Amino acid sequence: MSHLYIQYPLDSWYVEDTNTTQSICKTLLSNRSIQEESRFLDSSLRDIPDPFLMKDMEASVSLIKKAIFNKKKIMIVGDYDVDGVTATALLLRFFAHINVPVEAFIPNRFTHGYGITEKTVNDLLESKPDLIITVDNGITAKKEIALLKNAGIDVVVTDHHQIVESNCPATLIINPCQEDCTYPEQRICGAAVALLLVIALRTSLREDKEWDNQPLPNLKAYLDLVTLGTFADRMPLIGLNHILCKIGLEQMQTMQVAPESACYYSYLRVLRDKHKLRTIDDRVISFIIAPLINAAGRMKEAKYSLSFLMSTTDEEAAAQYEQLKTLNNDRRKLQNKLFKQLNIQHAEEKGIFIDASHSYEDASSKSYEGVIGIVASKIGSTHNKPVCVVSDGEYDCYKASLRTKEGNLMAVMEQLSPYLLRFGGHKKAAGATFKKENLPEVKQAFYESCNLYFNQQETTQQAQAEIEVNLGMLDDSLFSVIPKLAPFGSGNKQPIFAIRSLALPEPLRLQDKHLKWCLQGGVEMLYWNGVKHKDISQPHTYCDVTFSLKAHYFQGEMKREIHVQDIYPAS
């Protein structure tokens, strides 16, 4: 008896004498709460909402233009994760394209901490900038930004993290999460916010007579960076994110085969050669590129990742790649070592709190601070609970990384705030710093808030497939329209289809580990590693199958493939 659960069984959407491809597409879009079908399927940069709808955008552009025209010293202050590094690189690229010299500063995780801390302020003051533009940070640095402004430095904060009013700095802020911000897209990454600043600045410069005959770059030149930041920060791939990433992936695909004279794309050519990439998609970014770029900030200095993205020759990018590869291997070993040593208890509480500050007694003790977020994510996914992992910080402080799959961590952080020195983040991922003496209070408050905010969650049955079809519906039109829903990821999962009671002939074995069936209508069904997962070397009379669609082109002709997720005995 099959226990296959399908979110949209055939009788819930299929109507005779209608265009089945259109009906399937409408069902999938509705399930993603997408109303503007044509805009979603045929994305264009013209569909980007006006950046000047963002609060403080006009004033920020005016301030930056004034600094440009008066040849003031401008400094970009970024962050050490993928989103922060790509946002930093984006602004560096733009200012280089318009021939305006700027400097970049990315705090060191181990010596400065996250964002603009007092230590960061001291280093920034030594550089004597006239204007600081933050990217992917700054929204909670109220005291520190006040110090910078008191020193006569103008500050524009661009950020996308959740806002806590009590910690919000008194300066120009470009952040769609502000309550009185009218921008229609809130859930965008820091690199996307930086892009909107660039669009607004470019528009304003074009209209300024003082900028006549000066260069203004094509916006596509920055979409690779926004795409990396969006995927790495797991932003929902709908609305603006879908537009930017769809065109961004196309741009990355084009530029990875561009000649070396195409400035700033050397890193893509190196990645292509080192990993033998035929295409760049969501999986390549999530499992190859993002961990590589993240590794530098986690293990040493994010400047290595920034140099990789800013490389102007393939030789330079290749050298930076080798450094990142080494750091990423070290990161992988360190997180596995930490995970094995942690004592994860299955308590009655709705959350898991782990003090990892004394897990190591060796030279690695400082470095593992950079991997506790990954470890927290792994534990949370395994136990399906909110997780807080605490590590040693600087001086008399601990640092904490919090992760959850469901619910809102910022509500938890508010409960912890009386005991925290600094905190910030998103609904699913957050970080904090607190005095070591407050560890018992933080631990107790974490458990109490998890019991309060996560107590009402109910476990719902997860669908193994999104929509049921029959074999005759798998025609060229369906295979042509499904790729238009891409890129897939958070908020826009890849559609998983199901066919019930499919009669399967005996499969062909490929390399003695994969299985292949040639179905009626010219459809090929592939089950990667199917020999290992299922004993289906003998033909089954009827099976229920879940799968994704893949259009493969050979000599200009579409080959329709379905890639099996699972096979069940037919109900």
Coordinates of C-alpha atoms in Angstrom, one line a residue:
M1 CA 0.0 0.0 0.0
S2 CA 1.5 3.3 -1.1
H3 CA 1.7 6.1 1.5
L4 CA 2.4 8.7 -1.1
Y5 CA 1.0 12.2 -0.2
I6 CA 0.6 14.6 -3.0
Q7 CA -0.3 18.2 -2.3
Y8 CA -2.4 18.6 -5.5
P9 CA -3.8 15.3 -6.7
L10 CA -5.1 15.1 -10.2
D11 CA -8.7 15.5 -9.3
S12 CA -8.0 18.8 -7.5
W13 CA -6.8 20.8 -10.5
Y14 CA -7.5 18.9 -13.8
V15 CA -10.4 19.9 -15.9
E16 CA -11.2 18.2 -19.2
D17 CA -10.9 20.1 -22.4
T18 CA -8.5 22.7 -20.9
N19 CA -4.8 23.4 -21.7
T20 CA -3.1 21.1 -19.1
T21 CA 0.2 22.9 -19.2
Q22 CA -1.4 26.2 -18.4
S23 CA -3.4 24.6 -15.6
I24 CA -0.3 23.0 -14.2
C25 CA 1.6 26.2 -14.4
K26 CA -1.3 28.2 -12.7
T27 CA -1.4 25.6 -9.9
L28 CA 2.3 25.8 -9.3
L29 CA 2.3 29.6 -9.3
S30 CA -0.7 29.8 -7.0
N31 CA 1.1 27.5 -4.6
R32 CA 3.9 30.0 -4.5
S33 CA 1.5 32.9 -3.9
I34 CA 2.5 34.4 -7.3
Q35 CA -0.2 36.5 -9.0
E36 CA 1.7 38.2 -11.8
E37 CA 2.3 35.1 -14.0
S38 CA 3.8 36.9 -17.1
R39 CA 6.2 39.0 -14.9
F40 CA 7.4 35.9 -13.1
L41 CA 7.9 33.7 -16.2
D42 CA 9.4 36.5 -18.4
S43 CA 11.5 38.5 -16.0
S44 CA 13.0 41.8 -17.0
L45 CA 15.2 44.4 -15.3
R46 CA 12.5 46.8 -16.2
D47 CA 10.3 45.1 -13.5
I48 CA 12.6 46.2 -10.7
P49 CA 10.6 48.6 -8.4
D50 CA 11.9 52.1 -8.3
P51 CA 14.8 52.3 -5.7
F52 CA 13.7 55.8 -4.7
L53 CA 10.7 54.2 -3.0
M54 CA 13.2 53.2 -0.3
K55 CA 13.3 55.4 2.7
D56 CA 16.4 57.7 2.8
M57 CA 17.4 56.6 -0.7
E58 CA 17.2 60.1 -2.1
A59 CA 19.1 61.7 0.8
S60 CA 21.7 59.0 0.7
V61 CA 22.3 59.4 -3.1
S62 CA 22.6 63.2 -2.6
L63 CA 25.2 62.7 0.1
I64 CA 27.2 60.2 -1.9
K65 CA 27.2 62.4 -5.0
K66 CA 28.4 65.3 -2.9
A67 CA 31.3 63.2 -1.7
I68 CA 32.1 62.1 -5.2
F69 CA 32.1 65.7 -6.7
N70 CA 34.1 67.0 -3.8
K71 CA 36.6 64.2 -4.0
K72 CA 36.0 63.1 -0.4
K73 CA 37.4 59.8 0.9
I74 CA 34.7 57.1 0.7
M75 CA 35.0 53.8 2.5
I76 CA 32.8 50.7 2.1
V77 CA 32.4 48.7 5.4
G78 CA 31.2 45.2 4.6
D79 CA 30.7 41.8 6.3
Y80 CA 32.6 38.6 6.3
D81 CA 29.9 36.2 4.9
V82 CA 29.0 35.7 1.2
D83 CA 26.3 38.4 1.2
G84 CA 28.6 40.9 2.9
V85 CA 31.5 40.2 0.6
T86 CA 29.5 40.3 -2.6
A87 CA 27.8 43.5 -1.5
T88 CA 31.2 45.0 -0.8
A89 CA 32.5 43.8 -4.2
L90 CA 29.4 45.2 -5.9
L91 CA 30.1 48.8 -4.7
L92 CA 33.8 48.5 -5.4
R93 CA 33.0 47.4 -8.9
F94 CA 30.6 50.3 -9.4
F95 CA 32.9 53.0 -8.1
A96 CA 35.7 51.5 -10.2
H97 CA 33.5 51.6 -13.3
I98 CA 32.8 55.3 -12.8
N99 CA 36.4 56.0 -11.9
V100 CA 35.8 57.1 -8.3
P101 CA 38.5 55.8 -5.9
V102 CA 37.1 54.2 -2.8
E103 CA 38.5 51.8 -0.1
A104 CA 36.9 48.8 1.5
F105 CA 37.1 47.5 5.1
I106 CA 35.7 44.1 6.1
P107 CA 35.9 43.4 9.9
N108 CA 37.7 40.3 11.1
R109 CA 35.4 37.9 12.8
F110 CA 38.0 37.1 15.5
T111 CA 39.4 40.5 16.2
H112 CA 36.7 42.9 15.4
G113 CA 33.5 40.9 15.7
Y114 CA 30.4 41.3 13.5
G115 CA 29.7 44.7 11.8
I116 CA 30.7 48.0 13.3
T117 CA 32.1 47.3 16.8
E118 CA 34.2 49.6 19.0
K119 CA 37.3 47.9 17.6
T120 CA 36.0 48.5 14.1
V121 CA 35.4 52.2 14.9
N122 CA 39.0 52.5 16.1
D123 CA 40.4 51.1 12.8
L124 CA 38.0 53.2 10.7
L125 CA 39.0 56.4 12.6
E126 CA 42.6 55.7 11.7
S127 CA 41.7 55.6 8.0
K128 CA 40.1 59.0 8.3
P129 CA 37.2 58.6 5.8
D130 CA 34.8 61.4 5.0
L131 CA 31.9 59.1 4.2
I132 CA 31.3 55.5 5.2
I133 CA 28.8 53.3 3.4
T134 CA 27.9 50.0 5.2
V135 CA 26.7 47.0 3.3
D136 CA 24.9 44.1 5.0
N137 CA 25.5 45.5 8.4
G138 CA 25.2 48.5 10.6
I139 CA 21.5 48.4 11.6
T140 CA 22.2 47.6 15.2
A141 CA 25.4 49.7 15.6
K142 CA 23.7 52.7 17.3
K143 CA 26.5 53.6 19.7
E144 CA 29.3 52.9 17.3
I145 CA 27.9 54.9 14.5
A146 CA 27.3 57.8 16.9
L147 CA 31.0 57.7 17.6
L148 CA 31.8 57.9 13.9
K149 CA 29.4 60.8 13.3
N150 CA 30.8 62.7 16.4
A151 CA 34.2 62.4 14.7
G152 CA 32.8 64.3 11.6
I153 CA 32.3 61.2 9.4
D154 CA 29.1 60.9 7.4
V155 CA 27.5 57.4 7.5
V156 CA 25.0 55.7 5.2
V157 CA 23.8 52.4 6.4
T158 CA 22.6 49.9 3.8
D159 CA 21.3 46.7 5.4
H160 CA 18.6 44.1 5.2
H161 CA 18.5 42.6 8.7
Q162 CA 15.6 42.9 11.1
I163 CA 15.4 46.2 12.8
V164 CA 15.3 46.6 16.6
E165 CA 14.3 50.2 17.2
S166 CA 16.2 50.5 20.5
N167 CA 19.5 49.7 18.6
C168 CA 18.8 51.6 15.4
P169 CA 21.5 54.2 14.6
A170 CA 20.6 57.9 14.1
T171 CA 21.8 58.2 10.5
L172 CA 20.7 57.7 6.9
I173 CA 19.4 54.1 6.6
I174 CA 18.6 52.2 3.4
N175 CA 16.8 49.0 4.7
P176 CA 13.5 47.8 3.4
C177 CA 12.6 46.4 6.8
Q178 CA 12.1 49.9 8.2
E179 CA 8.4 50.3 9.3
D180 CA 7.9 53.5 7.3
C181 CA 9.8 52.3 4.2
T182 CA 7.5 52.1 1.1
Y183 CA 9.6 49.8 -0.9
P184 CA 7.5 46.8 -2.0
E185 CA 10.2 44.2 -1.5
Q186 CA 11.4 43.5 2.0
R187 CA 13.0 40.1 1.9
I188 CA 16.1 40.9 -0.2
C189 CA 19.8 40.3 0.7
G190 CA 22.4 42.9 1.5
A191 CA 23.9 42.7 -2.0
A192 CA 20.5 43.5 -3.5
V193 CA 20.1 46.5 -1.3
A194 CA 23.6 47.6 -2.5
L195 CA 22.4 47.1 -6.1
L196 CA 19.4 49.3 -5.5
L197 CA 21.7 52.0 -4.2
V198 CA 23.8 51.7 -7.4
I199 CA 20.7 51.9 -9.6
A200 CA 19.5 55.1 -7.8
L201 CA 23.0 56.6 -7.9
R202 CA 23.4 55.8 -11.5
T203 CA 20.0 57.3 -12.3
S204 CA 20.8 60.5 -10.4
L205 CA 24.3 60.8 -12.0
R206 CA 22.8 60.5 -15.5
E207 CA 20.5 63.4 -14.8
D208 CA 23.3 65.6 -13.4
K209 CA 25.0 68.0 -15.8
E210 CA 28.2 67.7 -13.8
W211 CA 28.4 64.1 -15.0
D212 CA 28.0 64.7 -18.7
N213 CA 30.0 62.3 -20.9
Q214 CA 31.2 60.3 -17.8
P215 CA 30.9 56.5 -17.8
L216 CA 27.8 54.7 -16.5
P217 CA 27.9 50.9 -16.4
N218 CA 25.3 48.3 -17.4
L219 CA 23.5 47.0 -14.4
K220 CA 24.0 43.4 -15.6
A221 CA 27.7 43.8 -14.6
Y222 CA 26.6 43.3 -10.9
L223 CA 24.0 40.6 -11.1
D224 CA 26.4 37.8 -10.6
L225 CA 27.2 39.2 -7.1
V226 CA 23.6 39.8 -6.2
T227 CA 22.8 36.2 -7.3
L228 CA 25.5 34.8 -5.0
G229 CA 24.4 36.9 -2.1
T230 CA 20.7 36.0 -2.6
F231 CA 21.3 32.2 -2.7
A232 CA 23.8 32.3 0.1
D233 CA 21.4 34.2 2.4
R234 CA 18.5 31.9 1.3
M235 CA 16.3 34.7 0.3
P236 CA 12.9 33.6 -1.2
L237 CA 13.3 33.3 -5.0
I238 CA 10.1 35.2 -5.9
G239 CA 9.4 38.8 -6.8
L240 CA 12.6 40.9 -7.1
N241 CA 14.9 38.1 -6.0
H242 CA 13.5 35.9 -8.9
I243 CA 14.1 38.6 -11.4
L244 CA 17.7 39.4 -10.3
C245 CA 18.7 35.7 -9.9
K246 CA 17.2 34.5 -13.1
I247 CA 19.0 37.2 -15.2
G248 CA 22.0 36.9 -12.9
L249 CA 22.5 33.2 -13.6
E250 CA 22.2 33.9 -17.3
Q251 CA 24.9 36.5 -16.9
M252 CA 27.2 34.1 -14.9
Q253 CA 26.7 31.5 -17.6
T254 CA 27.7 33.9 -20.3
M255 CA 30.7 35.5 -18.4
Q256 CA 32.3 32.2 -17.4
V257 CA 33.2 31.7 -21.1
A258 CA 34.0 35.4 -21.7
P259 CA 37.6 36.3 -22.7
E260 CA 40.0 37.4 -20.0
S261 CA 39.6 41.0 -21.1
A262 CA 36.1 40.8 -19.4
C263 CA 37.1 42.5 -16.2
Y264 CA 36.0 41.0 -12.8
Y265 CA 34.8 37.7 -14.2
S266 CA 38.1 35.8 -13.8
Y267 CA 36.7 34.1 -10.7
L268 CA 33.9 32.5 -12.8
R269 CA 36.4 31.1 -15.4
V270 CA 38.6 29.7 -12.6
L271 CA 35.6 28.0 -11.0
R272 CA 34.5 26.6 -14.3
D273 CA 38.0 25.1 -14.9
K274 CA 38.6 23.8 -11.4
H275 CA 35.2 22.2 -11.0
K276 CA 34.6 21.3 -14.6
L277 CA 31.3 23.2 -14.6
R278 CA 29.1 22.9 -17.6
T279 CA 26.5 25.2 -16.1
I280 CA 26.0 27.4 -13.1
D281 CA 22.8 26.9 -11.2
D282 CA 21.4 27.0 -7.7
R283 CA 23.1 23.8 -6.7
V284 CA 26.5 25.0 -7.9
I285 CA 26.2 28.2 -5.9
S286 CA 24.9 26.5 -2.8
F287 CA 27.3 23.6 -2.6
I288 CA 30.4 24.9 -4.4
I289 CA 30.7 28.6 -4.7
A290 CA 29.1 29.9 -1.4
P291 CA 31.0 27.6 0.9
L292 CA 34.2 28.5 -0.8
I293 CA 33.6 32.3 -0.4
N294 CA 32.4 31.8 3.2
A295 CA 35.4 29.9 4.2
A296 CA 37.8 32.8 4.3
G297 CA 35.7 34.8 6.8
R298 CA 35.0 31.7 8.9
M299 CA 38.6 30.6 9.2
K300 CA 40.8 33.7 8.6
E301 CA 40.1 36.9 6.7
A302 CA 37.3 37.7 4.3
K303 CA 39.7 39.8 2.3
Y304 CA 40.8 36.6 0.4
S305 CA 37.2 36.1 -0.8
L306 CA 37.0 39.8 -1.8
S307 CA 40.2 39.5 -3.7
F308 CA 38.9 36.4 -5.5
L309 CA 35.7 38.2 -6.6
M310 CA 37.6 41.3 -7.6
S311 CA 40.4 39.5 -9.6
T312 CA 41.1 41.1 -12.9
T313 CA 43.2 38.3 -14.4
D314 CA 42.7 34.5 -14.4
E315 CA 46.1 34.0 -12.9
E316 CA 45.3 36.2 -9.9
A317 CA 41.9 34.5 -9.5
A318 CA 43.5 31.0 -9.6
A319 CA 46.0 31.9 -6.8
Q320 CA 43.1 33.3 -4.7
Y321 CA 41.1 30.1 -5.4
E322 CA 43.8 27.9 -4.0
Q323 CA 43.9 29.8 -0.8
L324 CA 40.1 29.6 -0.5
K325 CA 40.2 25.9 -1.2
T326 CA 42.6 25.3 1.6
L327 CA 40.6 27.3 4.0
N328 CA 37.4 25.5 3.0
N329 CA 39.0 22.1 3.6
D330 CA 40.1 23.3 7.0
R331 CA 36.6 24.6 7.7
R332 CA 35.1 21.3 6.8
K333 CA 37.5 19.4 9.1
L334 CA 36.9 21.8 12.0
Q335 CA 33.1 21.7 11.9
N336 CA 33.1 17.9 11.7
K337 CA 35.4 17.8 14.7
L338 CA 33.3 20.2 16.7
F339 CA 30.1 18.4 15.8
K340 CA 31.5 15.0 17.0
Q341 CA 32.6 16.5 20.3
L342 CA 29.4 18.3 21.2
N343 CA 27.1 16.8 23.8
I344 CA 23.6 17.1 22.2
Q345 CA 20.9 16.3 24.8
H346 CA 17.3 15.5 23.9
A347 CA 15.6 17.7 26.6
E348 CA 12.0 18.3 27.1
E349 CA 12.4 21.9 26.1
K350 CA 11.4 23.1 22.6
G351 CA 15.0 24.3 21.9
I352 CA 18.6 23.0 22.1
F353 CA 21.2 25.0 23.9
I354 CA 24.8 23.9 23.7
D355 CA 27.8 25.5 25.4
A356 CA 30.7 24.7 23.0
S357 CA 33.1 27.1 24.6
H358 CA 35.2 24.4 26.2
S359 CA 35.0 21.8 23.4
Y360 CA 38.6 22.3 22.4
E361 CA 41.8 22.6 24.3
D362 CA 44.1 23.0 21.3
A363 CA 45.1 25.8 18.8
S364 CA 41.8 25.4 17.0
S365 CA 39.8 26.9 19.9
K366 CA 39.7 30.4 18.3
S367 CA 38.9 29.2 14.8
Y368 CA 35.8 27.2 15.6
E369 CA 34.0 30.4 16.4
G370 CA 33.6 30.6 12.7
V371 CA 31.8 27.3 12.2
I372 CA 29.3 27.3 15.1
G373 CA 26.6 28.7 12.8
I374 CA 27.0 25.7 10.4
V375 CA 27.0 23.3 13.3
A376 CA 23.9 25.0 14.7
S377 CA 22.1 24.6 11.4
K378 CA 23.1 20.9 11.2
I379 CA 21.8 20.2 14.7
G380 CA 18.6 22.1 14.0
S381 CA 17.9 20.2 10.8
T382 CA 18.6 16.9 12.6
H383 CA 16.4 17.5 15.6
N384 CA 13.9 20.0 14.1
K385 CA 14.3 22.4 17.0
P386 CA 15.6 26.0 17.5
V387 CA 19.3 25.7 18.4
C388 CA 21.7 28.0 20.2
V389 CA 25.4 27.2 20.1
V390 CA 27.8 29.2 22.3
S391 CA 31.5 29.7 21.7
D392 CA 34.3 31.6 23.3
G393 CA 34.5 35.2 22.2
E394 CA 37.0 38.0 22.9
Y395 CA 38.0 38.8 26.5
D396 CA 35.2 38.0 28.9
C397 CA 32.5 37.4 26.3
Y398 CA 30.7 34.5 24.6
K399 CA 29.3 34.5 21.1
A400 CA 26.2 32.6 20.2
S401 CA 24.8 31.5 16.9
L402 CA 21.1 30.7 16.7
R403 CA 19.3 28.8 13.9
T404 CA 15.7 27.5 13.3
K405 CA 13.8 25.9 10.5
E406 CA 10.4 27.2 11.7
G407 CA 9.2 30.2 13.7
N408 CA 10.8 33.6 14.3
L409 CA 14.1 33.8 16.1
M410 CA 13.9 37.6 16.5
A411 CA 11.1 37.0 19.0
V412 CA 13.5 34.8 21.0
M413 CA 16.2 37.4 20.7
E414 CA 14.0 40.1 22.2
Q415 CA 13.5 37.9 25.3
L416 CA 17.3 37.4 25.5
S417 CA 18.1 41.1 24.9
P418 CA 18.4 42.1 28.6
Y419 CA 21.4 39.8 28.9
L420 CA 23.0 40.6 25.5
L421 CA 25.6 43.2 24.6
R422 CA 24.8 42.9 20.8
F423 CA 22.5 40.9 18.7
G424 CA 20.9 40.8 15.2
G425 CA 20.0 38.7 12.3
H426 CA 16.9 37.2 10.6
K427 CA 13.9 35.1 11.5
K428 CA 15.8 31.9 10.8
A429 CA 19.4 32.8 11.7
A430 CA 20.7 35.2 14.3
G431 CA 23.8 35.9 16.4
A432 CA 24.6 37.5 19.7
T433 CA 27.4 38.5 22.1
F434 CA 27.1 38.5 25.9
K435 CA 29.2 38.5 29.1
K436 CA 30.3 35.1 30.3
E437 CA 28.8 35.8 33.7
N438 CA 25.4 35.9 32.1
L439 CA 25.5 32.4 30.6
P440 CA 23.0 30.9 33.1
E441 CA 20.5 33.7 32.4
V442 CA 20.9 33.5 28.7
K443 CA 20.5 29.7 28.7
Q444 CA 17.3 29.9 30.9
A445 CA 15.8 32.7 28.9
F446 CA 16.5 30.8 25.7
Y447 CA 14.6 27.7 26.9
E448 CA 11.7 29.8 28.3
S449 CA 11.3 31.8 25.0
C450 CA 11.5 28.6 22.9
N451 CA 8.8 27.0 25.1
L452 CA 6.7 30.1 24.7
Y453 CA 7.1 30.8 20.9
F454 CA 7.6 27.3 19.6
N455 CA 5.1 25.5 21.8
Q456 CA 2.2 25.9 19.5
Q457 CA 3.9 24.5 16.4
E458 CA 2.2 21.4 14.9
T459 CA 4.0 18.8 12.9
T460 CA 2.3 18.7 9.5
Q461 CA 2.6 15.9 6.9
Q462 CA 5.1 16.8 4.3
A463 CA 4.1 16.2 0.7
Q464 CA 6.4 13.9 -1.3
A465 CA 5.2 15.5 -4.4
E466 CA 3.6 18.8 -5.3
I467 CA 1.3 17.9 -8.2
E468 CA 0.0 14.7 -9.8
V469 CA 0.0 14.3 -13.6
N470 CA -0.3 11.5 -16.0
L471 CA 2.2 10.3 -18.6
G472 CA 0.4 12.0 -21.5
M473 CA 0.8 15.4 -19.9
L474 CA 4.6 15.2 -20.1
D475 CA 4.8 16.9 -23.5
D476 CA 7.1 19.5 -25.1
S477 CA 5.0 22.4 -23.8
L478 CA 5.3 21.4 -20.2
F479 CA 9.0 20.7 -20.5
S480 CA 9.4 24.2 -22.0
V481 CA 7.5 26.1 -19.4
I482 CA 8.9 24.5 -16.2
P483 CA 12.4 26.0 -16.7
K484 CA 10.8 29.4 -16.8
L485 CA 9.9 29.0 -13.1
A486 CA 13.6 28.7 -12.3
P487 CA 15.8 29.5 -10.5
F488 CA 14.6 27.2 -7.7
G489 CA 15.4 27.5 -4.0
S490 CA 14.0 29.0 -0.9
G491 CA 10.4 30.2 -1.5
N492 CA 10.3 28.7 -4.9
K493 CA 11.1 25.0 -4.6
Q494 CA 11.6 22.9 -7.6
P495 CA 8.3 21.3 -8.6
I496 CA 8.1 17.6 -7.8
F497 CA 5.6 15.7 -9.9
A498 CA 3.9 12.4 -9.3
I499 CA 2.4 9.7 -11.5
R500 CA 0.3 7.0 -9.8
S501 CA 0.1 3.4 -11.0
L502 CA 2.7 3.8 -13.7
A503 CA 3.5 0.5 -15.5
L504 CA 7.3 0.1 -15.6
P505 CA 9.2 -2.2 -17.9
E506 CA 12.5 -3.7 -16.8
P507 CA 15.0 -0.9 -16.4
L508 CA 18.3 -0.5 -18.1
R509 CA 21.4 -0.4 -15.8
L510 CA 23.8 2.4 -16.4
Q511 CA 27.3 1.9 -14.9
D512 CA 25.7 -0.7 -12.7
K513 CA 24.3 2.0 -10.4
H514 CA 21.8 4.1 -12.3
L515 CA 18.5 3.0 -13.7
K516 CA 16.8 4.1 -16.9
W517 CA 13.4 3.4 -18.4
C518 CA 12.2 4.4 -21.9
L519 CA 8.5 5.3 -21.5
Q520 CA 5.8 5.8 -24.1
G521 CA 5.8 9.1 -25.9
G522 CA 9.6 9.3 -26.0
V523 CA 10.1 10.2 -22.3
E524 CA 13.2 8.8 -20.6
M525 CA 13.0 8.2 -16.9
L526 CA 16.3 8.2 -14.9
Y527 CA 16.9 7.1 -11.3
W528 CA 20.3 8.2 -10.3
N529 CA 21.9 5.6 -7.9
G530 CA 18.6 3.7 -8.2
V531 CA 20.3 0.3 -7.8
K532 CA 21.5 1.3 -4.4
H533 CA 18.2 2.8 -3.2
K534 CA 15.6 0.3 -4.5
D535 CA 15.5 -3.4 -5.4
I536 CA 13.8 -2.8 -8.7
S537 CA 16.0 -4.8 -11.1
Q538 CA 12.8 -6.8 -11.9
P539 CA 9.9 -5.1 -13.6
H540 CA 7.1 -4.0 -11.4
T541 CA 3.6 -4.1 -12.7
Y542 CA 2.5 -0.7 -11.3
C543 CA 4.4 1.9 -9.3
D544 CA 3.8 5.4 -7.9
V545 CA 6.7 7.6 -9.0
T546 CA 7.8 11.1 -7.8
F547 CA 10.1 13.1 -10.1
S548 CA 11.4 16.4 -11.5
L549 CA 11.5 17.4 -15.1
K550 CA 14.6 18.0 -17.1
A551 CA 14.7 19.2 -20.8
H552 CA 17.9 18.0 -22.4
Y553 CA 18.8 19.2 -25.9
F554 CA 20.7 17.2 -28.4
Q555 CA 21.5 18.5 -31.8
G556 CA 18.8 21.1 -31.4
E557 CA 16.1 18.6 -30.5
M558 CA 14.4 18.5 -27.1
K559 CA 14.9 15.2 -25.2
R560 CA 12.4 14.9 -22.3
E561 CA 13.8 13.4 -19.1
I562 CA 12.2 12.8 -15.8
H563 CA 14.5 12.4 -12.8
V564 CA 13.1 10.1 -10.2
Q565 CA 13.0 11.2 -6.5
D566 CA 11.4 8.0 -5.3
I567 CA 9.4 4.9 -6.4
Y568 CA 6.7 3.4 -4.3
P569 CA 4.5 0.3 -4.7
A570 CA 1.3 1.4 -6.3
S571 CA -1.7 2.0 -4.1

